[in-house]
């Protein structure tokens, strides 16, 4: 089943340093880890393999002065993952910036989308 079309808006991808980026996918992954307590569950929620999710977490942890995600080994009963205080701070800052950018661009987005053809007649 195809994904529903995203509503008009911004997809904010920050280039913070050479090779260090933070965008909607990594933010969604951090949010998923916060919500589920699991890298695997967060990845599944996004339709992402565990290997890909783990790779992104490793990259995030290596990019910052301290880890954003802390993991505990032990399988389903005892393992898991949580955001560190820095991870929660980085996620919150990204979401605030995303909200500010969306609000600042709302008029221009409305103008740009108003010039699109009416696609509802094509079905």
Short mmCIF file of N, CA, C and O in Angstrom, two decimals:
data_model
loop_
_atom_site.label_atom_id
_atom_site.label_comp_id
_atom_site.label_asym_id
_atom_site.label_seq_id
_atom_site.Cartn_x
_atom_site.Cartn_y
_atom_site.Cartn_z
N UNK A 1 0.84 -1.18 0.00
CA UNK A 1 0.00 0.00 0.00
C UNK A 1 0.89 1.25 0.00
O UNK A 1 1.77 1.39 0.85
N UNK A 2 0.69 2.18 -0.94
CA UNK A 2 1.53 3.37 -0.99
C UNK A 2 1.27 4.28 0.20
O UNK A 2 0.17 4.33 0.74
N UNK A 3 2.33 5.00 0.59
CA UNK A 3 2.19 5.96 1.69
C UNK A 3 1.29 7.10 1.25
O UNK A 3 1.34 7.52 0.09
N UNK A 4 0.48 7.64 2.16
CA UNK A 4 -0.31 8.81 1.80
C UNK A 4 0.61 10.00 1.57
O UNK A 4 1.69 10.08 2.15
N UNK A 5 0.19 10.87 0.70
CA UNK A 5 1.00 12.04 0.38
C UNK A 5 1.15 12.91 1.62
O UNK A 5 0.21 13.10 2.39
N UNK A 6 2.35 13.41 1.82
CA UNK A 6 2.60 14.29 2.96
C UNK A 6 1.94 15.64 2.69
O UNK A 6 1.89 16.10 1.55
N UNK A 7 1.44 16.28 3.74
CA UNK A 7 0.86 17.60 3.55
C UNK A 7 1.96 18.60 3.19
O UNK A 7 3.13 18.37 3.49
N UNK A 8 1.60 19.71 2.55
CA UNK A 8 2.62 20.70 2.24
C UNK A 8 3.33 21.15 3.51
O UNK A 8 2.71 21.30 4.56
N UNK A 9 4.61 21.32 3.43
CA UNK A 9 5.37 21.75 4.60
C UNK A 9 6.86 21.69 4.33
O UNK A 9 7.30 21.52 3.20
N UNK A 10 7.62 21.84 5.37
CA UNK A 10 9.07 21.81 5.30
C UNK A 10 9.60 20.48 5.82
O UNK A 10 9.02 19.90 6.73
N UNK A 11 10.69 20.04 5.24
CA UNK A 11 11.46 18.93 5.78
C UNK A 11 12.83 19.52 6.10
O UNK A 11 13.62 19.77 5.20
N UNK A 12 13.06 19.77 7.35
CA UNK A 12 14.24 20.48 7.81
C UNK A 12 15.40 19.52 8.03
O UNK A 12 15.34 18.64 8.88
N UNK A 13 16.46 19.69 7.24
CA UNK A 13 17.68 18.89 7.41
C UNK A 13 18.80 19.87 7.70
O UNK A 13 19.10 20.75 6.90
N UNK A 14 19.39 19.71 8.87
CA UNK A 14 20.47 20.59 9.31
C UNK A 14 21.81 19.95 9.03
O UNK A 14 22.02 18.78 9.34
N UNK A 15 22.72 20.72 8.47
CA UNK A 15 24.11 20.30 8.32
C UNK A 15 24.85 21.04 9.42
O UNK A 15 25.02 22.25 9.36
N UNK A 16 25.24 20.30 10.45
CA UNK A 16 25.81 20.91 11.66
C UNK A 16 27.33 21.01 11.62
O UNK A 16 27.91 21.86 12.27
N UNK A 17 27.94 20.13 10.87
CA UNK A 17 29.39 20.10 10.69
C UNK A 17 29.64 19.19 9.49
O UNK A 17 28.72 18.49 9.06
N UNK A 18 30.84 19.18 8.95
CA UNK A 18 31.09 18.26 7.82
C UNK A 18 30.73 16.82 8.21
O UNK A 18 31.22 16.28 9.20
N UNK A 19 29.80 16.24 7.47
CA UNK A 19 29.38 14.87 7.70
C UNK A 19 28.40 14.67 8.86
O UNK A 19 28.05 13.55 9.16
N UNK A 20 28.00 15.76 9.52
CA UNK A 20 27.07 15.65 10.65
C UNK A 20 25.76 16.34 10.29
O UNK A 20 25.71 17.55 10.14
N UNK A 21 24.72 15.53 10.11
CA UNK A 21 23.41 16.05 9.75
C UNK A 21 22.36 15.57 10.73
O UNK A 21 22.48 14.49 11.30
N UNK A 22 21.35 16.39 10.90
CA UNK A 22 20.18 16.02 11.71
C UNK A 22 18.96 16.45 10.93
O UNK A 22 18.83 17.62 10.55
N UNK A 23 18.09 15.49 10.67
CA UNK A 23 16.89 15.78 9.89
C UNK A 23 15.70 15.03 10.44
O UNK A 23 15.75 14.44 11.53
N UNK A 24 14.62 15.01 9.68
CA UNK A 24 13.38 14.42 10.17
C UNK A 24 13.49 12.92 10.48
O UNK A 24 12.88 12.44 11.44
N UNK A 25 14.26 12.18 9.71
CA UNK A 25 14.38 10.75 9.96
C UNK A 25 15.07 10.44 11.27
O UNK A 25 14.60 9.62 12.06
N UNK A 26 16.19 11.10 11.51
CA UNK A 26 16.92 10.87 12.77
C UNK A 26 16.10 11.38 13.95
O UNK A 26 16.08 10.75 15.01
N UNK A 27 15.42 12.51 13.78
CA UNK A 27 14.58 13.02 14.86
C UNK A 27 13.44 12.04 15.15
O UNK A 27 13.14 11.75 16.31
N UNK A 28 12.81 11.51 14.11
CA UNK A 28 11.74 10.52 14.30
C UNK A 28 12.27 9.26 14.99
O UNK A 28 11.59 8.67 15.83
N UNK A 29 13.49 8.85 14.64
CA UNK A 29 14.10 7.68 15.28
C UNK A 29 14.34 7.95 16.76
O UNK A 29 14.00 7.11 17.62
N UNK A 30 14.89 9.11 17.10
CA UNK A 30 15.09 9.46 18.51
C UNK A 30 13.76 9.48 19.25
O UNK A 30 13.65 8.98 20.38
N UNK A 31 12.74 10.05 18.61
CA UNK A 31 11.41 10.09 19.22
C UNK A 31 10.87 8.67 19.45
O UNK A 31 10.28 8.38 20.49
N UNK A 32 11.08 7.80 18.47
CA UNK A 32 10.64 6.42 18.60
C UNK A 32 11.35 5.69 19.72
O UNK A 32 10.73 4.92 20.46
N UNK A 33 12.63 5.92 19.87
CA UNK A 33 13.39 5.31 20.96
C UNK A 33 12.87 5.83 22.29
O UNK A 33 12.65 5.07 23.23
N UNK A 34 12.64 7.13 22.37
CA UNK A 34 12.08 7.71 23.60
C UNK A 34 10.73 7.08 23.94
O UNK A 34 10.46 6.73 25.08
N UNK A 35 9.89 6.90 22.93
CA UNK A 35 8.53 6.41 23.15
C UNK A 35 8.45 4.90 23.42
O UNK A 35 7.59 4.45 24.15
N UNK A 36 9.34 4.13 22.77
CA UNK A 36 9.24 2.67 22.86
C UNK A 36 10.28 2.04 23.77
O UNK A 36 10.11 0.89 24.18
N UNK A 37 11.37 2.74 24.05
CA UNK A 37 12.45 2.16 24.84
C UNK A 37 13.25 1.11 24.09
O UNK A 37 13.94 0.30 24.69
N UNK A 38 13.19 1.16 22.75
CA UNK A 38 13.84 0.13 21.95
C UNK A 38 14.25 0.68 20.59
O UNK A 38 13.44 1.32 19.92
N UNK A 39 15.49 0.40 20.20
CA UNK A 39 15.94 0.78 18.86
C UNK A 39 15.18 -0.04 17.81
O UNK A 39 14.74 0.49 16.80
N UNK A 40 15.02 -1.33 18.07
CA UNK A 40 14.32 -2.20 17.12
C UNK A 40 12.88 -1.75 16.93
O UNK A 40 12.39 -1.65 15.80
N UNK A 41 12.17 -1.47 18.02
CA UNK A 41 10.77 -1.04 17.92
C UNK A 41 10.66 0.30 17.23
O UNK A 41 9.75 0.52 16.43
N UNK A 42 11.58 1.21 17.52
CA UNK A 42 11.56 2.51 16.86
C UNK A 42 11.78 2.36 15.37
O UNK A 42 11.10 2.99 14.56
N UNK A 43 12.72 1.48 14.99
CA UNK A 43 12.97 1.23 13.58
C UNK A 43 11.76 0.60 12.89
O UNK A 43 11.38 1.02 11.80
N UNK A 44 11.15 -0.39 13.55
CA UNK A 44 9.96 -1.03 12.97
C UNK A 44 8.85 -0.01 12.76
O UNK A 44 8.16 -0.04 11.75
N UNK A 45 8.67 0.87 13.72
CA UNK A 45 7.63 1.90 13.63
C UNK A 45 7.83 2.78 12.40
O UNK A 45 6.87 3.29 11.84
N UNK A 46 9.08 2.89 11.97
CA UNK A 46 9.40 3.72 10.80
C UNK A 46 9.56 2.90 9.53
O UNK A 46 9.86 3.45 8.47
N UNK A 47 9.39 1.58 9.61
CA UNK A 47 9.59 0.72 8.45
C UNK A 47 11.06 0.57 8.11
O UNK A 47 11.43 0.39 6.95
N UNK A 48 11.91 0.60 9.12
CA UNK A 48 13.36 0.57 8.95
C UNK A 48 13.91 -0.70 9.59
O UNK A 48 13.41 -1.14 10.62
N UNK A 49 14.92 -1.26 9.00
CA UNK A 49 15.54 -2.45 9.58
C UNK A 49 16.26 -2.09 10.86
O UNK A 49 16.67 -0.95 11.08
N UNK A 50 16.44 -3.10 11.72
CA UNK A 50 17.18 -2.89 12.96
C UNK A 50 18.60 -2.45 12.64
O UNK A 50 19.14 -1.55 13.30
N UNK A 51 19.21 -3.06 11.63
CA UNK A 51 20.59 -2.72 11.27
C UNK A 51 20.70 -1.25 10.89
O UNK A 51 21.63 -0.56 11.29
N UNK A 52 19.75 -0.76 10.12
CA UNK A 52 19.77 0.66 9.71
C UNK A 52 19.56 1.57 10.91
O UNK A 52 20.25 2.57 11.08
N UNK A 53 18.59 1.22 11.76
CA UNK A 53 18.32 2.03 12.94
C UNK A 53 19.54 2.07 13.86
O UNK A 53 19.94 3.13 14.35
N UNK A 54 20.15 0.91 14.08
CA UNK A 54 21.34 0.83 14.93
C UNK A 54 22.48 1.66 14.33
O UNK A 54 23.19 2.36 15.06
N UNK A 55 22.65 1.60 13.03
CA UNK A 55 23.70 2.36 12.35
C UNK A 55 23.48 3.87 12.55
O UNK A 55 24.44 4.62 12.79
N UNK A 56 22.24 4.31 12.44
CA UNK A 56 21.94 5.74 12.64
C UNK A 56 22.22 6.15 14.09
O UNK A 56 22.77 7.23 14.34
N UNK A 57 21.86 5.30 15.03
CA UNK A 57 22.12 5.59 16.44
C UNK A 57 23.63 5.67 16.69
O UNK A 57 24.11 6.60 17.36
N UNK A 58 24.38 4.73 16.14
CA UNK A 58 25.84 4.77 16.30
C UNK A 58 26.41 6.06 15.73
O UNK A 58 27.28 6.68 16.34
N UNK A 59 25.92 6.47 14.56
CA UNK A 59 26.38 7.71 13.95
C UNK A 59 26.05 8.93 14.79
O UNK A 59 26.87 9.84 14.96
N UNK A 60 24.82 8.97 15.32
CA UNK A 60 24.43 10.08 16.19
C UNK A 60 25.31 10.12 17.44
O UNK A 60 25.81 11.18 17.82
N UNK A 61 25.49 8.97 18.07
CA UNK A 61 26.30 8.92 19.28
C UNK A 61 27.74 9.36 19.03
O UNK A 61 28.34 10.03 19.87
N UNK A 62 28.27 9.01 17.88
CA UNK A 62 29.65 9.36 17.55
C UNK A 62 29.79 10.84 17.18
O UNK A 62 30.88 11.41 17.31
N UNK A 63 28.71 11.46 16.75
CA UNK A 63 28.78 12.84 16.26
C UNK A 63 28.74 13.89 17.35
O UNK A 63 29.16 15.02 17.13
N UNK A 64 28.23 13.54 18.50
CA UNK A 64 28.05 14.52 19.58
C UNK A 64 29.07 14.31 20.68
O UNK A 64 29.68 13.25 20.77
N UNK A 65 29.24 15.29 21.53
CA UNK A 65 30.23 15.24 22.62
C UNK A 65 29.95 14.14 23.62
O UNK A 65 30.83 13.69 24.34
N UNK A 66 28.70 13.71 23.68
CA UNK A 66 28.28 12.59 24.53
C UNK A 66 27.17 11.86 23.80
O UNK A 66 26.54 12.40 22.88
N UNK A 67 26.92 10.62 24.20
CA UNK A 67 25.90 9.80 23.53
C UNK A 67 24.51 10.42 23.66
O UNK A 67 24.18 11.03 24.67
N UNK A 68 23.71 10.26 22.59
CA UNK A 68 22.31 10.69 22.61
C UNK A 68 21.40 9.55 23.03
O UNK A 68 20.31 9.78 23.55
N UNK A 69 21.85 8.32 22.78
CA UNK A 69 21.08 7.12 23.09
C UNK A 69 21.96 6.19 23.92
O UNK A 69 23.11 5.94 23.57
N UNK A 70 21.39 5.71 25.00
CA UNK A 70 22.07 4.76 25.87
C UNK A 70 21.38 3.41 25.71
O UNK A 70 20.14 3.35 25.73
N UNK A 71 22.16 2.36 25.56
CA UNK A 71 21.58 1.03 25.38
C UNK A 71 21.96 0.12 26.55
O UNK A 71 22.98 0.32 27.19
N UNK A 72 21.09 -0.85 26.78
CA UNK A 72 21.34 -1.88 27.78
C UNK A 72 21.15 -3.23 27.11
O UNK A 72 20.12 -3.45 26.48
N UNK A 73 22.12 -4.10 27.23
CA UNK A 73 22.03 -5.44 26.64
C UNK A 73 21.15 -6.32 27.51
O UNK A 73 20.98 -6.06 28.70
N UNK A 74 20.59 -7.34 26.89
CA UNK A 74 19.86 -8.29 27.70
C UNK A 74 18.60 -8.84 27.06
O UNK A 74 17.83 -9.52 27.69
N UNK A 75 18.36 -8.52 25.81
CA UNK A 75 17.20 -9.07 25.13
C UNK A 75 15.91 -8.39 25.53
O UNK A 75 15.89 -7.37 26.20
N UNK A 76 14.81 -9.00 25.14
CA UNK A 76 13.48 -8.39 25.31
C UNK A 76 13.14 -8.12 26.76
O UNK A 76 12.49 -7.14 27.09
N UNK A 77 13.56 -8.98 27.66
CA UNK A 77 13.17 -8.82 29.06
C UNK A 77 13.98 -7.76 29.79
O UNK A 77 13.47 -7.10 30.69
N UNK A 78 15.25 -7.58 29.43
CA UNK A 78 16.10 -6.70 30.21
C UNK A 78 16.81 -5.63 29.39
O UNK A 78 17.39 -4.72 29.98
N UNK A 79 16.83 -5.76 28.10
CA UNK A 79 17.54 -4.80 27.26
C UNK A 79 16.70 -3.58 26.99
O UNK A 79 15.62 -3.39 27.54
N UNK A 80 17.21 -2.74 26.14
CA UNK A 80 16.45 -1.57 25.75
C UNK A 80 17.34 -0.40 25.44
O UNK A 80 18.56 -0.50 25.44
N UNK A 81 16.70 0.71 25.16
CA UNK A 81 17.42 1.93 24.82
C UNK A 81 16.64 3.12 25.35
O UNK A 81 15.41 3.10 25.38
N UNK A 82 17.36 4.13 25.76
CA UNK A 82 16.74 5.36 26.24
C UNK A 82 17.52 6.54 25.72
O UNK A 82 18.72 6.43 25.42
N UNK A 83 16.86 7.67 25.62
CA UNK A 83 17.57 8.90 25.30
C UNK A 83 18.29 9.37 26.55
O UNK A 83 17.75 9.32 27.65
N UNK A 84 19.50 9.83 26.36
CA UNK A 84 20.23 10.46 27.46
C UNK A 84 19.66 11.87 27.63
O UNK A 84 18.90 12.35 26.77
N UNK A 85 20.00 12.55 28.70
CA UNK A 85 19.56 13.95 28.82
C UNK A 85 19.98 14.79 27.61
O UNK A 85 19.20 15.61 27.12
N UNK A 86 21.20 14.57 27.09
CA UNK A 86 21.62 15.30 25.90
C UNK A 86 20.76 14.92 24.70
O UNK A 86 20.38 15.78 23.90
N UNK A 87 20.44 13.64 24.56
CA UNK A 87 19.59 13.20 23.46
C UNK A 87 18.22 13.85 23.51
O UNK A 87 17.69 14.30 22.48
N UNK A 88 17.63 13.93 24.70
CA UNK A 88 16.33 14.58 24.86
C UNK A 88 16.44 16.07 24.53
O UNK A 88 15.54 16.64 23.89
N UNK A 89 17.54 16.69 24.93
CA UNK A 89 17.76 18.12 24.65
C UNK A 89 17.92 18.38 23.15
O UNK A 89 17.34 19.33 22.60
N UNK A 90 18.68 17.53 22.48
CA UNK A 90 18.89 17.68 21.02
C UNK A 90 17.57 17.48 20.28
O UNK A 90 17.23 18.26 19.38
N UNK A 91 16.80 16.46 20.65
CA UNK A 91 15.51 16.21 20.01
C UNK A 91 14.57 17.40 20.22
O UNK A 91 13.93 17.87 19.27
N UNK A 92 14.48 17.90 21.44
CA UNK A 92 13.60 19.03 21.73
C UNK A 92 14.02 20.28 20.96
O UNK A 92 13.17 20.99 20.41
N UNK A 93 15.32 20.53 20.86
CA UNK A 93 15.81 21.70 20.12
C UNK A 93 15.47 21.58 18.64
O UNK A 93 15.04 22.55 18.00
N UNK A 94 15.65 20.38 18.08
CA UNK A 94 15.31 20.16 16.67
C UNK A 94 13.81 20.40 16.44
O UNK A 94 13.43 21.08 15.48
N UNK A 95 12.96 19.85 17.30
CA UNK A 95 11.51 20.02 17.14
C UNK A 95 11.10 21.48 17.28
O UNK A 95 10.22 21.95 16.56
N UNK A 96 11.74 22.23 18.21
CA UNK A 96 11.43 23.66 18.33
C UNK A 96 11.83 24.41 17.07
O UNK A 96 11.08 25.25 16.56
N UNK A 97 13.01 24.11 16.55
CA UNK A 97 13.48 24.75 15.32
C UNK A 97 12.57 24.41 14.15
O UNK A 97 12.22 25.28 13.35
N UNK A 98 12.14 23.17 14.07
CA UNK A 98 11.22 22.73 13.02
C UNK A 98 9.91 23.51 13.11
O UNK A 98 9.39 23.98 12.08
N UNK A 99 9.36 23.68 14.30
CA UNK A 99 8.10 24.41 14.48
C UNK A 99 8.27 25.88 14.10
O UNK A 99 7.40 26.47 13.44
N UNK A 100 9.38 26.49 14.49
CA UNK A 100 9.64 27.89 14.15
C UNK A 100 9.78 28.07 12.64
O UNK A 100 9.25 29.03 12.07
N UNK A 101 10.51 27.17 12.00
CA UNK A 101 10.71 27.27 10.55
C UNK A 101 9.39 27.08 9.81
O UNK A 101 9.10 27.80 8.85
N UNK A 102 8.57 26.14 10.25
CA UNK A 102 7.27 25.91 9.63
C UNK A 102 6.37 27.13 9.78
O UNK A 102 5.71 27.55 8.82
N UNK A 103 6.35 27.71 10.96
CA UNK A 103 5.53 28.91 11.19
C UNK A 103 6.03 30.08 10.33
O UNK A 103 5.23 30.80 9.73
N UNK A 104 7.34 30.25 10.25
CA UNK A 104 7.91 31.35 9.48
C UNK A 104 7.64 31.20 7.98
O UNK A 104 7.51 32.21 7.27
N UNK A 105 7.53 29.98 7.50
CA UNK A 105 7.34 29.73 6.07
C UNK A 105 5.88 29.54 5.68
O UNK A 105 5.59 29.34 4.50
N UNK A 106 4.94 29.60 6.61
CA UNK A 106 3.54 29.26 6.33
C UNK A 106 2.94 30.07 5.19
O UNK A 106 2.27 29.51 4.31
N UNK A 107 3.15 31.38 5.17
CA UNK A 107 2.57 32.20 4.11
C UNK A 107 3.13 31.84 2.74
O UNK A 107 2.39 31.74 1.76
N UNK A 108 4.44 31.62 2.67
CA UNK A 108 5.06 31.27 1.39
C UNK A 108 4.63 29.88 0.92
O UNK A 108 4.39 29.66 -0.27
N UNK A 109 4.50 28.95 1.85
CA UNK A 109 4.04 27.61 1.49
C UNK A 109 2.61 27.67 0.96
O UNK A 109 2.27 27.04 -0.04
N UNK A 110 1.77 28.47 1.61
CA UNK A 110 0.38 28.63 1.15
C UNK A 110 0.35 29.21 -0.26
O UNK A 110 -0.42 28.76 -1.12
N UNK A 111 1.18 30.21 -0.54
CA UNK A 111 1.24 30.81 -1.87
C UNK A 111 1.71 29.78 -2.90
O UNK A 111 1.10 29.65 -3.97
N UNK A 112 2.75 29.06 -2.58
CA UNK A 112 3.29 28.06 -3.52
C UNK A 112 2.28 26.95 -3.80
O UNK A 112 2.13 26.52 -4.95
N UNK A 113 1.57 26.48 -2.78
CA UNK A 113 0.61 25.40 -3.00
C UNK A 113 -0.66 25.90 -3.68
O UNK A 113 -1.32 25.14 -4.39
N UNK A 114 -1.01 27.17 -3.48
CA UNK A 114 -2.21 27.70 -4.13
C UNK A 114 -2.06 27.76 -5.65
O UNK A 114 -3.05 27.77 -6.36
N UNK A 115 -0.84 27.76 -6.13
CA UNK A 115 -0.59 27.82 -7.57
C UNK A 115 -0.57 26.44 -8.23
O UNK A 115 -0.44 26.33 -9.44
N UNK A 116 -0.74 25.38 -7.43
CA UNK A 116 -0.75 24.02 -7.97
C UNK A 116 -2.13 23.72 -8.57
O UNK A 116 -3.14 24.25 -8.12
N UNK A 117 -2.18 22.83 -9.56
CA UNK A 117 -3.48 22.45 -10.11
C UNK A 117 -4.28 21.64 -9.11
O UNK A 117 -3.72 21.01 -8.20
N UNK A 118 -5.59 21.63 -9.26
CA UNK A 118 -6.48 20.84 -8.40
C UNK A 118 -6.35 19.37 -8.79
O UNK A 118 -6.79 18.96 -9.85
N UNK A 119 -5.72 18.59 -7.93
CA UNK A 119 -5.45 17.18 -8.24
C UNK A 119 -6.65 16.29 -7.92
O UNK A 119 -6.67 15.13 -8.31
N UNK A 120 -7.64 16.78 -7.22
CA UNK A 120 -8.78 15.94 -6.83
C UNK A 120 -9.63 15.53 -8.03
O UNK A 120 -10.32 14.54 -7.97
N UNK A 121 -9.56 16.25 -9.11
CA UNK A 121 -10.35 15.93 -10.31
C UNK A 121 -9.73 14.81 -11.14
O UNK A 121 -10.35 14.31 -12.05
N UNK A 122 -8.49 14.44 -10.83
CA UNK A 122 -7.78 13.46 -11.65
C UNK A 122 -8.10 12.03 -11.27
O UNK A 122 -7.59 11.12 -11.88
N UNK A 123 -8.92 11.80 -10.27
CA UNK A 123 -9.21 10.42 -9.85
C UNK A 123 -10.46 9.91 -10.48
O UNK A 123 -11.35 10.41 -10.89
#
